[in-house]
């Protein structure tokens, strides 16, 4: 599958010709000024939790493209009330079969208040299974034992984890998360966007290399086949 990093926690992943966007925070990301949010082709928008730096561009992209918003019940309803009619609410432990593969909404340890103060439900992550491969997008989270449940049902090809520390796991915990979910390939997110989460890339890579786990730190806009 094709994976493009759009900065912060946002990725555009193409599976079976469908374009799946995660947590778009582009128009106010100083590191992503070269990404044209109004040019993105998107079929689905998966939203992990309600924080500003994950929902900012959802409405704008959904209304332009008609993309289906997939999130927890509270967040899906919040967007529905804003006039985004194509939403799919989920909750923890639930799996749904979409036309690109199946999505399971799983727990995260974080918070999830929406930008206007509305309750955003509990924060989550997504396990995506498809003919092109399986991956886990954890969303913002601490390291948690719940991650050990994922490999019981899904053999992952890679995981997308925050490594910026302060608001989420840092690299030391993210490498343990990789062991918990039994993957040897991690794509980094939630680092360098602002001061609290600036990291030393080499130090993070060394932490992963010491456990023989590959850490991919992409530049904003970079696209890879994975
Ligand atoms: Ni957050
Ligand atoms: Mn965040």
Short mmCIF file of C-alpha atoms and ligand atoms in Angstrom, two decimals:
data_model
loop_
_atom_site.label_atom_id
_atom_site.label_comp_id
_atom_site.label_asym_id
_atom_site.label_seq_id
_atom_site.Cartn_x
_atom_site.Cartn_y
_atom_site.Cartn_z
CA UNK A 1 0.00 0.00 0.00
CA UNK A 2 0.99 3.62 -0.48
CA UNK A 3 1.52 5.76 2.62
CA UNK A 4 2.08 9.51 2.62
CA UNK A 5 2.98 11.48 5.78
CA UNK A 6 1.10 14.79 5.87
CA UNK A 7 2.69 16.02 9.08
CA UNK A 8 1.97 15.61 12.79
CA UNK A 9 -0.40 12.60 13.10
CA UNK A 10 -1.84 12.80 9.60
CA UNK A 11 -1.34 10.15 6.92
CA UNK A 12 -2.94 9.44 3.57
CA UNK A 13 -2.94 5.71 2.93
CA UNK A 14 -4.09 4.11 -0.32
CA UNK A 15 -5.53 0.59 -0.19
CA UNK A 16 -7.23 -1.05 -3.17
CA UNK A 17 -7.57 2.34 -4.87
CA UNK A 18 -9.31 3.88 -1.84
CA UNK A 19 -7.69 6.85 -0.11
CA UNK A 20 -7.89 6.83 3.65
CA UNK A 21 -6.89 9.96 5.55
CA UNK A 22 -6.00 9.89 9.25
CA UNK A 23 -6.33 12.84 11.68
CA UNK A 24 -5.88 15.78 9.30
CA UNK A 25 -4.13 18.77 10.93
CA UNK A 26 -2.62 20.60 8.00
CA UNK A 27 -3.80 24.19 7.55
CA UNK A 28 -2.40 25.35 10.89
CA UNK A 29 0.66 23.10 10.92
CA UNK A 30 3.69 25.31 10.26
CA UNK A 31 5.61 22.19 9.17
CA UNK A 32 3.02 21.34 6.48
CA UNK A 33 2.63 24.63 4.59
CA UNK A 34 3.58 22.85 1.33
CA UNK A 35 0.60 20.48 1.61
CA UNK A 36 -2.50 21.74 -0.23
CA UNK A 37 -5.39 20.52 1.89
CA UNK A 38 -7.88 21.42 -0.86
CA UNK A 39 -6.12 19.22 -3.40
CA UNK A 40 -6.20 15.99 -1.39
CA UNK A 41 -8.29 13.19 -2.89
CA UNK A 42 -9.92 11.35 0.00
CA UNK A 43 -12.52 8.57 0.32
CA UNK A 44 -12.43 8.06 4.10
CA UNK A 45 -11.33 10.17 7.06
CA UNK A 46 -10.47 8.17 10.17
CA UNK A 47 -10.40 10.31 13.32
CA UNK A 48 -8.74 8.83 16.42
CA UNK A 49 -9.90 11.41 19.00
CA UNK A 50 -11.33 14.89 19.40
CA UNK A 51 -8.29 17.09 19.93
CA UNK A 52 -7.71 20.15 17.76
CA UNK A 53 -4.48 18.78 16.29
CA UNK A 54 -6.41 15.74 14.95
CA UNK A 55 -9.76 17.13 13.79
CA UNK A 56 -8.83 20.57 12.45
CA UNK A 57 -9.29 19.93 8.71
CA UNK A 58 -11.84 17.10 8.87
CA UNK A 59 -14.93 19.23 8.14
CA UNK A 60 -13.26 21.15 5.31
CA UNK A 61 -12.08 17.99 3.55
CA UNK A 62 -15.27 16.00 4.22
CA UNK A 63 -17.52 18.72 2.81
CA UNK A 64 -15.39 19.15 -0.33
CA UNK A 65 -14.85 15.47 -1.07
CA UNK A 66 -17.87 13.76 0.52
CA UNK A 67 -15.43 11.42 2.25
CA UNK A 68 -16.90 9.19 4.95
CA UNK A 69 -15.85 10.16 8.49
CA UNK A 70 -15.12 7.13 10.68
CA UNK A 71 -14.67 7.81 14.38
CA UNK A 72 -16.20 7.12 17.76
CA UNK A 73 -19.90 7.83 18.23
CA UNK A 74 -19.43 11.24 19.89
CA UNK A 75 -17.02 12.60 17.27
CA UNK A 76 -18.98 11.18 14.31
CA UNK A 77 -22.16 12.80 15.67
CA UNK A 78 -20.35 16.12 16.28
CA UNK A 79 -19.37 16.24 12.60
CA UNK A 80 -22.82 15.11 11.52
CA UNK A 81 -24.28 18.08 13.42
CA UNK A 82 -21.90 20.35 11.48
CA UNK A 83 -23.42 19.13 8.23
CA UNK A 84 -21.05 16.31 7.35
CA UNK A 85 -23.68 13.78 6.35
CA UNK A 86 -21.43 10.85 5.50
CA UNK A 87 -20.34 9.52 8.88
CA UNK A 88 -19.78 6.06 10.35
CA UNK A 89 -19.81 5.91 14.17
CA UNK A 90 -17.96 3.12 15.97
CA UNK A 91 -17.00 2.24 19.52
CA UNK A 92 -14.38 0.12 21.23
CA UNK A 93 -14.06 -3.49 20.18
CA UNK A 94 -16.22 -2.95 17.12
CA UNK A 95 -15.12 -4.01 13.65
CA UNK A 96 -16.68 -2.96 10.37
CA UNK A 97 -16.01 -4.12 6.84
CA UNK A 98 -15.43 -1.23 4.43
CA UNK A 99 -14.68 -1.59 0.71
CA UNK A 100 -10.90 -1.33 1.31
CA UNK A 101 -10.77 -3.74 4.30
CA UNK A 102 -11.89 -4.01 7.89
CA UNK A 103 -11.42 -1.43 10.62
CA UNK A 104 -11.44 -2.16 14.35
CA UNK A 105 -11.68 0.72 16.81
CA UNK A 106 -9.44 0.03 19.80
CA UNK A 107 -8.66 1.78 23.07
CA UNK A 108 -6.05 4.47 23.64
CA UNK A 109 -4.91 6.04 26.90
CA UNK A 110 -5.24 9.79 26.36
CA UNK A 111 -8.10 12.35 26.41
CA UNK A 112 -10.55 13.50 23.73
CA UNK A 113 -12.32 16.82 24.34
CA UNK A 114 -13.43 18.46 21.07
CA UNK A 115 -12.26 22.01 20.17
CA UNK A 116 -15.53 23.66 21.31
CA UNK A 117 -15.45 21.84 24.66
CA UNK A 118 -17.90 19.11 23.57
CA UNK A 119 -17.37 15.63 24.94
CA UNK A 120 -15.36 13.69 22.38
CA UNK A 121 -15.92 10.29 23.93
CA UNK A 122 -12.86 8.23 24.73
CA UNK A 123 -9.77 8.39 22.51
CA UNK A 124 -8.98 5.44 20.28
CA UNK A 125 -6.90 3.93 17.55
CA UNK A 126 -7.59 1.82 14.47
CA UNK A 127 -6.51 -1.64 13.39
CA UNK A 128 -6.88 -1.87 9.62
CA UNK A 129 -6.84 -5.26 7.89
CA UNK A 130 -6.80 -5.55 4.12
CA UNK A 131 -5.63 -7.69 1.21
CA UNK A 132 -2.67 -5.31 0.89
CA UNK A 133 -1.59 -5.70 4.53
CA UNK A 134 -2.52 -4.98 8.12
CA UNK A 135 -1.53 -2.07 10.32
CA UNK A 136 -2.33 -0.37 13.62
CA UNK A 137 -2.68 3.40 13.87
CA UNK A 138 -2.60 3.96 17.63
CA UNK A 139 -3.66 7.61 17.74
CA UNK A 140 -2.32 9.63 20.66
CA UNK A 141 -1.71 7.18 23.47
CA UNK A 142 0.45 6.10 26.32
CA UNK A 143 1.96 2.65 26.29
CA UNK A 144 -0.78 0.31 27.54
CA UNK A 145 -1.15 -3.41 28.13
CA UNK A 146 -4.29 -3.34 25.97
CA UNK A 147 -1.95 -3.27 22.97
CA UNK A 148 -1.15 -6.92 23.69
CA UNK A 149 -4.69 -7.81 22.61
CA UNK A 150 -4.06 -6.68 19.03
CA UNK A 151 -1.78 -9.52 17.87
CA UNK A 152 -4.26 -12.04 19.28
CA UNK A 153 -6.53 -11.19 16.36
CA UNK A 154 -4.34 -9.48 13.76
CA UNK A 155 -0.86 -10.11 12.40
CA UNK A 156 0.47 -6.64 11.72
CA UNK A 157 2.78 -5.58 8.91
CA UNK A 158 3.53 -2.28 10.62
CA UNK A 159 2.30 0.16 13.26
CA UNK A 160 2.05 3.95 13.31
CA UNK A 161 3.01 5.26 16.74
CA UNK A 162 3.55 8.65 18.39
CA UNK A 163 7.15 9.14 19.52
CA UNK A 164 7.14 12.81 20.53
CA UNK A 165 6.71 12.26 24.28
CA UNK A 166 5.08 14.80 26.66
CA UNK A 167 1.51 14.33 25.32
CA UNK A 168 1.97 10.69 24.23
CA UNK A 169 4.50 7.86 24.31
CA UNK A 170 8.08 8.76 23.62
CA UNK A 171 10.45 6.49 21.71
CA UNK A 172 11.39 4.44 24.81
CA UNK A 173 7.76 3.41 25.35
CA UNK A 174 6.91 3.21 21.63
CA UNK A 175 9.52 0.50 21.09
CA UNK A 176 7.88 -1.53 23.88
CA UNK A 177 4.52 -0.91 22.18
CA UNK A 178 6.01 -2.38 18.99
CA UNK A 179 6.98 -5.48 20.96
CA UNK A 180 3.51 -5.67 22.52
CA UNK A 181 1.80 -5.61 19.10
CA UNK A 182 4.48 -7.90 17.60
CA UNK A 183 5.66 -5.78 14.71
CA UNK A 184 9.21 -4.97 13.66
CA UNK A 185 8.31 -1.92 11.62
CA UNK A 186 7.06 1.39 13.03
CA UNK A 187 6.20 4.65 11.27
CA UNK A 188 6.65 7.67 13.55
CA UNK A 189 4.08 10.39 14.19
CA UNK A 190 3.34 13.20 16.65
CA UNK A 191 6.86 14.63 16.83
CA UNK A 192 8.52 18.00 15.99
CA UNK A 193 5.25 19.85 15.22
CA UNK A 194 5.67 22.19 18.17
CA UNK A 195 8.09 22.78 21.03
CA UNK A 196 6.83 20.24 23.54
CA UNK A 197 7.34 17.34 21.13
CA UNK A 198 10.61 18.18 19.38
CA UNK A 199 12.82 15.11 19.39
CA UNK A 200 16.33 13.95 18.53
CA UNK A 201 15.76 11.70 15.49
CA UNK A 202 19.00 9.76 15.82
CA UNK A 203 18.37 9.02 19.48
CA UNK A 204 14.88 7.71 18.64
CA UNK A 205 16.26 5.54 15.81
CA UNK A 206 18.98 4.14 18.09
CA UNK A 207 16.36 3.13 20.67
CA UNK A 208 14.53 1.14 17.99
CA UNK A 209 17.67 -0.24 16.33
CA UNK A 210 18.78 -1.66 19.69
CA UNK A 211 15.65 -3.84 19.66
CA UNK A 212 16.00 -4.69 15.94
CA UNK A 213 12.84 -2.77 15.15
CA UNK A 214 12.81 -0.42 12.18
CA UNK A 215 11.68 3.16 12.86
CA UNK A 216 10.66 5.16 9.81
CA UNK A 217 10.77 8.90 10.39
CA UNK A 218 9.30 10.47 7.25
CA UNK A 219 9.54 14.08 6.17
CA UNK A 220 6.27 15.97 5.73
CA UNK A 221 4.83 15.09 2.33
CA UNK A 222 7.05 12.04 1.85
CA UNK A 223 5.37 9.00 0.28
CA UNK A 224 6.50 5.40 0.61
CA UNK A 225 5.32 1.96 -0.43
CA UNK A 226 4.87 -0.18 2.64
NI1 LIG B 1 -4.47 14.37 21.53
MN1 LIG B 2 -2.29 15.17 19.53
#
